[in-house]
XYZ file of C-alpha atoms in Angstrom:
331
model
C 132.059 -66.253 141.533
C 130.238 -67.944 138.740
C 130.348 -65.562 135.425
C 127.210 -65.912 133.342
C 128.808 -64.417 129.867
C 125.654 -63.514 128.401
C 125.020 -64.538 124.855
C 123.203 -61.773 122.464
C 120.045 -62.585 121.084
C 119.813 -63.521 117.357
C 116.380 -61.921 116.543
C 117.764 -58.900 117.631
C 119.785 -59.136 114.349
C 116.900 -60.571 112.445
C 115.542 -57.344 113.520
C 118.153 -55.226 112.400
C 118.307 -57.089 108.942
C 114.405 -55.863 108.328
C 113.529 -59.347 108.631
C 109.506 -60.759 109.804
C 110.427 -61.438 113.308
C 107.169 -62.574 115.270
C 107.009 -63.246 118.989
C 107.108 -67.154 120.353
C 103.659 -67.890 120.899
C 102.955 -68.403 124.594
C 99.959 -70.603 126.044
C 98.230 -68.653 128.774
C 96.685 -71.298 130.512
C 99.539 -74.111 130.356
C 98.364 -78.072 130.653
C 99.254 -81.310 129.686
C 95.722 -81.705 128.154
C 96.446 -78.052 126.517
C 99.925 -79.751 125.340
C 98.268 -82.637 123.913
C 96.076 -80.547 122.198
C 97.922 -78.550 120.433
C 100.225 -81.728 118.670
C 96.169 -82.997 117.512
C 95.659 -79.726 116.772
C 99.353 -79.222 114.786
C 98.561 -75.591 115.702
C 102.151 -74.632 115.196
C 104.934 -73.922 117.816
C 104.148 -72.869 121.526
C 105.396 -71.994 124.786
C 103.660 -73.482 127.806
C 105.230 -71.617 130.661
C 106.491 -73.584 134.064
C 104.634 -76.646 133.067
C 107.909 -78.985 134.163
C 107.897 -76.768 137.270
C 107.011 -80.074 139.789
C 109.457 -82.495 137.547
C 112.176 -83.429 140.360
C 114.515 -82.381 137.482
C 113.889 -79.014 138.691
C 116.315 -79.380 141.657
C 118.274 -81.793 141.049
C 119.490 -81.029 138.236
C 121.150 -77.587 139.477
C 124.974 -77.194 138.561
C 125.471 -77.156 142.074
C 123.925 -80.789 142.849
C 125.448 -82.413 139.632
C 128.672 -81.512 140.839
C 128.102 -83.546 143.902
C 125.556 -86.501 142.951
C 127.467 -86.994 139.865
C 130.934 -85.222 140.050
C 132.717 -88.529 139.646
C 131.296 -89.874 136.720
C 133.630 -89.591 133.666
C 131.778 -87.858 130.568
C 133.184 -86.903 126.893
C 132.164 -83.514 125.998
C 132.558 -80.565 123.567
C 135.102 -78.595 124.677
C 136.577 -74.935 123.013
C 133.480 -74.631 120.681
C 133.688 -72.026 117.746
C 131.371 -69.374 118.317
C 130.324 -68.148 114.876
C 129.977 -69.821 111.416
C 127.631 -71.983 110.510
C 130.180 -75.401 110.164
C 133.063 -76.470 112.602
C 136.272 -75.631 111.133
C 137.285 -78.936 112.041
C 135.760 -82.796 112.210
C 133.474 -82.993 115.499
C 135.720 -85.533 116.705
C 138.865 -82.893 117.726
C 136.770 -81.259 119.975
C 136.036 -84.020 122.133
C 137.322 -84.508 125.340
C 137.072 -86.897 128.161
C 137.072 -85.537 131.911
C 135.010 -85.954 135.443
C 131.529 -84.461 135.587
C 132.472 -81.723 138.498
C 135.338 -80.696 136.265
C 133.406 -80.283 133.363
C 130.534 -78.235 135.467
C 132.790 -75.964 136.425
C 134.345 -75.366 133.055
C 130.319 -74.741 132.084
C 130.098 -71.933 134.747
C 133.107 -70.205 133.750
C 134.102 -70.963 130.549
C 133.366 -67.429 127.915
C 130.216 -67.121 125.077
C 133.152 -66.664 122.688
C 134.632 -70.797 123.633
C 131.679 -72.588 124.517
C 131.658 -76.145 126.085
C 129.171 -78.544 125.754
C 127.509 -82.048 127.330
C 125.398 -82.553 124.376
C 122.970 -85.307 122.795
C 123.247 -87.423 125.638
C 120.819 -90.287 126.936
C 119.219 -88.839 129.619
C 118.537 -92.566 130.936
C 122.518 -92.860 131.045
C 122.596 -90.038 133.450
C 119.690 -89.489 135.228
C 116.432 -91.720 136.538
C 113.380 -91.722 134.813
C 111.980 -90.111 138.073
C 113.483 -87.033 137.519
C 111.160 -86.179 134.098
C 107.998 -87.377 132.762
C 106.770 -87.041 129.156
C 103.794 -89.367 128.798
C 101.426 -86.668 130.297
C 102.556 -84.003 127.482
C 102.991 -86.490 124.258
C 99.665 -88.935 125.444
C 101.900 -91.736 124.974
C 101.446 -91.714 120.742
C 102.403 -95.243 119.489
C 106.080 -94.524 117.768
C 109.466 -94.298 118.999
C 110.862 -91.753 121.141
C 113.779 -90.505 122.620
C 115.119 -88.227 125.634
C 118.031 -86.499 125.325
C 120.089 -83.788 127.591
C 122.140 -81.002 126.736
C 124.364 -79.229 129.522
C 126.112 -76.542 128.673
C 128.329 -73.053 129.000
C 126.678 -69.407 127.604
C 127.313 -69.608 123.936
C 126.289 -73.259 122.865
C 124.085 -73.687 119.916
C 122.889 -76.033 117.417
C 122.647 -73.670 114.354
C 119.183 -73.443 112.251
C 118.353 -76.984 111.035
C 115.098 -79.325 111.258
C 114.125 -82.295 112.575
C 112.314 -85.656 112.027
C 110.093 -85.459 114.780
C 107.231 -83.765 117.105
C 109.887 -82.131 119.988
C 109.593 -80.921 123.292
C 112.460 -78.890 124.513
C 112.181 -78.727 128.333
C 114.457 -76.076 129.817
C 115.363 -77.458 133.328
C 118.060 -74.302 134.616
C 119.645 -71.303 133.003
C 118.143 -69.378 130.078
C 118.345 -70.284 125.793
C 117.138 -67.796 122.927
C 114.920 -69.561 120.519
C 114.204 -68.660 116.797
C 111.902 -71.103 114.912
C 110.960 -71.126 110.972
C 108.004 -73.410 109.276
C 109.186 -76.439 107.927
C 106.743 -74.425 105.081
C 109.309 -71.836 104.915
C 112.501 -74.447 103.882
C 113.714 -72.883 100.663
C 113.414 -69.634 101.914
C 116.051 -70.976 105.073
C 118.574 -72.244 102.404
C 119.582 -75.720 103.356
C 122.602 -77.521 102.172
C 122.294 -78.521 98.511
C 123.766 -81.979 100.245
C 122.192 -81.716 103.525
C 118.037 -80.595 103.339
C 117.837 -80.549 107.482
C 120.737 -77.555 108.122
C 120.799 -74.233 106.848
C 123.360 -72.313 105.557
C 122.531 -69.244 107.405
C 124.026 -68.259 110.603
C 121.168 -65.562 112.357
C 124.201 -63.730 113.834
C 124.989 -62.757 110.461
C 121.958 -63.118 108.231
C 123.151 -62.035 104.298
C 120.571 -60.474 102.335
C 122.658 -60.522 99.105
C 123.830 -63.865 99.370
C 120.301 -65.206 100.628
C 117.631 -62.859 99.458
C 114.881 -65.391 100.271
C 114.911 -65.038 103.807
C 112.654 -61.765 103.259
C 109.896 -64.266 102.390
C 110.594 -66.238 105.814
C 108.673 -66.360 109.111
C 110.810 -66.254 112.334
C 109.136 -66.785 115.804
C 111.773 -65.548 118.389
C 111.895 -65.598 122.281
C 113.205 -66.825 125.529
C 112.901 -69.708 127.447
C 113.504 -70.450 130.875
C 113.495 -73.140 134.132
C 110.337 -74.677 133.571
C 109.474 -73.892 130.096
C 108.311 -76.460 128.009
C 108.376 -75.613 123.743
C 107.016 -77.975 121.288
C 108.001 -77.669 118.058
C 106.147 -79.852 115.519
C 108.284 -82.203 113.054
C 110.161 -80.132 110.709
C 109.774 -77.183 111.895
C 113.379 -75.559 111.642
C 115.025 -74.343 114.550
C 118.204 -71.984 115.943
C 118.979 -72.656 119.600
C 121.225 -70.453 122.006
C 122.757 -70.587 125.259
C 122.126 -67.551 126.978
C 123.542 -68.165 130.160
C 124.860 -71.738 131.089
C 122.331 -74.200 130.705
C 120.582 -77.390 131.394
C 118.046 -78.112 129.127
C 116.512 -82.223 128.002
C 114.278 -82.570 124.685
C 111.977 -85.570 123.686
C 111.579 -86.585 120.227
C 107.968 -88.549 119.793
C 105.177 -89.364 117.375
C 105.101 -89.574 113.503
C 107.773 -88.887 111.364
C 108.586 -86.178 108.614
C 107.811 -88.915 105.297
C 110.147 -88.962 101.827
C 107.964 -87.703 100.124
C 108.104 -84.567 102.535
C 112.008 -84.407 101.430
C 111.605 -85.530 97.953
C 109.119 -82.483 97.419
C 111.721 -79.909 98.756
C 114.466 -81.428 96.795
C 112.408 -81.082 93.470
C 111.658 -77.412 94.257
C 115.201 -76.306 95.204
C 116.679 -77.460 91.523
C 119.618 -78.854 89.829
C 122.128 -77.644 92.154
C 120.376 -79.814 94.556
C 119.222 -82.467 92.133
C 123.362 -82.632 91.470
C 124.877 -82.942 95.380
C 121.888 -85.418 96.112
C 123.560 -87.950 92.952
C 127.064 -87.349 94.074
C 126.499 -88.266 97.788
C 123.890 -91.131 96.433
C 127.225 -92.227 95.087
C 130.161 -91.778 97.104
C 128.479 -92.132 100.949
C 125.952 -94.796 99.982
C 126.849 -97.282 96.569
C 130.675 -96.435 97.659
C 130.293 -95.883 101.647
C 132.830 -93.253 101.828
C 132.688 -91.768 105.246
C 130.946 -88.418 105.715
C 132.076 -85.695 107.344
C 130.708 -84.368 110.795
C 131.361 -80.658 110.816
C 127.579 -80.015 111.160
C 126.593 -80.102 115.046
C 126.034 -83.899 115.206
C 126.224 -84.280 111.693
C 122.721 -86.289 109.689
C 123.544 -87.886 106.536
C 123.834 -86.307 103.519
C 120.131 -86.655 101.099
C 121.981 -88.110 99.002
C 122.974 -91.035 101.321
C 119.061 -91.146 102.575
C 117.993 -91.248 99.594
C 120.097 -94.826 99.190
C 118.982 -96.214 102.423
C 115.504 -95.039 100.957
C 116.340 -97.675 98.028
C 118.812 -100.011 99.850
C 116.704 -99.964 102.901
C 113.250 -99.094 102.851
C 113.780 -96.393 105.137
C 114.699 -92.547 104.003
C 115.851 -91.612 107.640
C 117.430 -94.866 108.494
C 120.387 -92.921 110.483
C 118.640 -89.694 110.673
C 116.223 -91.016 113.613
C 117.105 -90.208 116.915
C 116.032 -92.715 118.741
C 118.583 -95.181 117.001
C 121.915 -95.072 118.541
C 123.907 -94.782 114.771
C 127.161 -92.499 113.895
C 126.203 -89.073 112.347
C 122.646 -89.387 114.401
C 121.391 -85.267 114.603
C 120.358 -83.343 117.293
């Protein structure tokens, strides 16, 4: 019998903490013409309910039917997860492990909140056909890169709070994920890495008061989304995203991207601690090209290392953009 292990909700600790906790905004009257308006609009984060209810995704991407249309393909997933903190205890890399798809969907099914196991970041053009979603109706087809990606996945997977370069749509295709969002306006008060301006050092399960006061001056929208849900979050906007029950979810990445000068203004606000990590990693990961570590879920580079590809380069998010298939590329 397949054991859902349901995963506790953050903002119910947000909650607890005393903490401004608002409800996920919800469209009422869900479209792709209300989608595309609200990314002209940059009205902020929303729900549209069941929208990718007629993508053939819907049923064929059970756990049941990948087991059978795909069980034999070999796949390299996240296997044994740690379940709290904010940074693996170990490189990404030891956590790997390479077995058949129907083997791996049945360790998702069964596998305990507390030692998740993950599919994550992957093409969804290396798994699935192009048939099976459609995102040109929601995004209006906006002239800049994009990218597709799937995440399958036991109770108890999460990418911890962190932001990213583009407009998003998070699809949820089966199974159920708590969501907690934060302004990209809100940044400071979130606590990034003095190193890293995309993740936070807060883990929601646990949110410290005394060691982050700020996060009284935050904004959290919280809620729940399930099969058919579309979110978009705008570019930047920071994010905490949790399995609730096993999951299948697939996010696009599309239109203009978060600028330097978008980075270079948080880095100036959040000091010389900052100021400090950003020169070291300038010069160890990008004059010296010291290898950086991946204990962040899918681990960006390091501002300090943008900020060399910024000058090297011409490009502040040279291996920060996810539709360009480079090591250390986020989620």
């Amino acid at each position: 019998m397949r054991s859902l292990h349901l995963q506790v909700d953050p903002a119910a600790k947000l909650r607890e903490a005393g903490l401004d906790v608002r409800p996920l905004p919800r469209h009422d009257a869900p479209t792709p013409t209300a989608v595309r308006r609200a990314i002209a609009d940059r009205s902020g984060p929303t729900v549209f309910p069941g929208l990718t209810d007629s993508w053939p995704a819907r049923t064929r991407w059970t756990p049941e039917n990948l087991a059978v249309t795909h069980g034999r393909r070999t796949v390299t997933a996240l296997m044994d997860l740690p379940a709290s903190g904010v940074l693996f205890p170990q490189d990404q890399e030891n956590y790997e492990r390479t077995l058949p798809f129907a083997e791996f969907v049945s360790e998702m099914l069964t596998t305990p909140a507390d030692s998740p196991c993950y599919l994550a970041y992957t093409r969804a053009e290396e798994l699935f056909p192009a048939r099976d979603y459609d995102f040109e109706p929601l995004s209006g087809g906006l002239p800049y890169s994009t990218d597709t990606r799937v995440w399958i996945g036991s109770a108890g997977t999460r990418s911890m709070l962190h932001s990213d370069l583009k407009d998003n749509f998070f699809c949820q295709i089966w199974g159920e994920k708590h969501v907690v969002l934060v302004p990209w306006e809100h940044a400071r008060d979130v606590y990034p890495f003095p190193g890293n301006l995309v993740n936070s050092q807060v883990d929601l399960m646990e949110p410290d008061l005394d060691r982050f006061p700020r996060l009284r001056r935050a904004v959290f929208y919280a809620g729940t989304v399930g099969p058919g849900d579309v979110l978009f979050m705008p570019r930047g906007c920071w994010h905490d995203i949790r399995a609730r029950t096993p999951s299948v979810s697939v996010n696009h990445w599309f239109g203009r991207p978060m600028t330097a000068a978008d980075y270079a203004s948080l880095l100036l606000r959040s000091g010389p601690r900052y100021w400090a990590a950003t020169a070291r990693d300038f010069l160890a990961h990008g004059l010296l090209r010291r290898r950086e570590s991946t204990t962040f879920f899918f681990s960006p580079p390091s501002t300090g290392k943008r900020l060399f590809d910024l000058l090297r380069w011409g490009d502040f998010s040279r291996e920060n953009d996810p539709s360009a298939d480079r090591p250390g590329s986020p989620r």
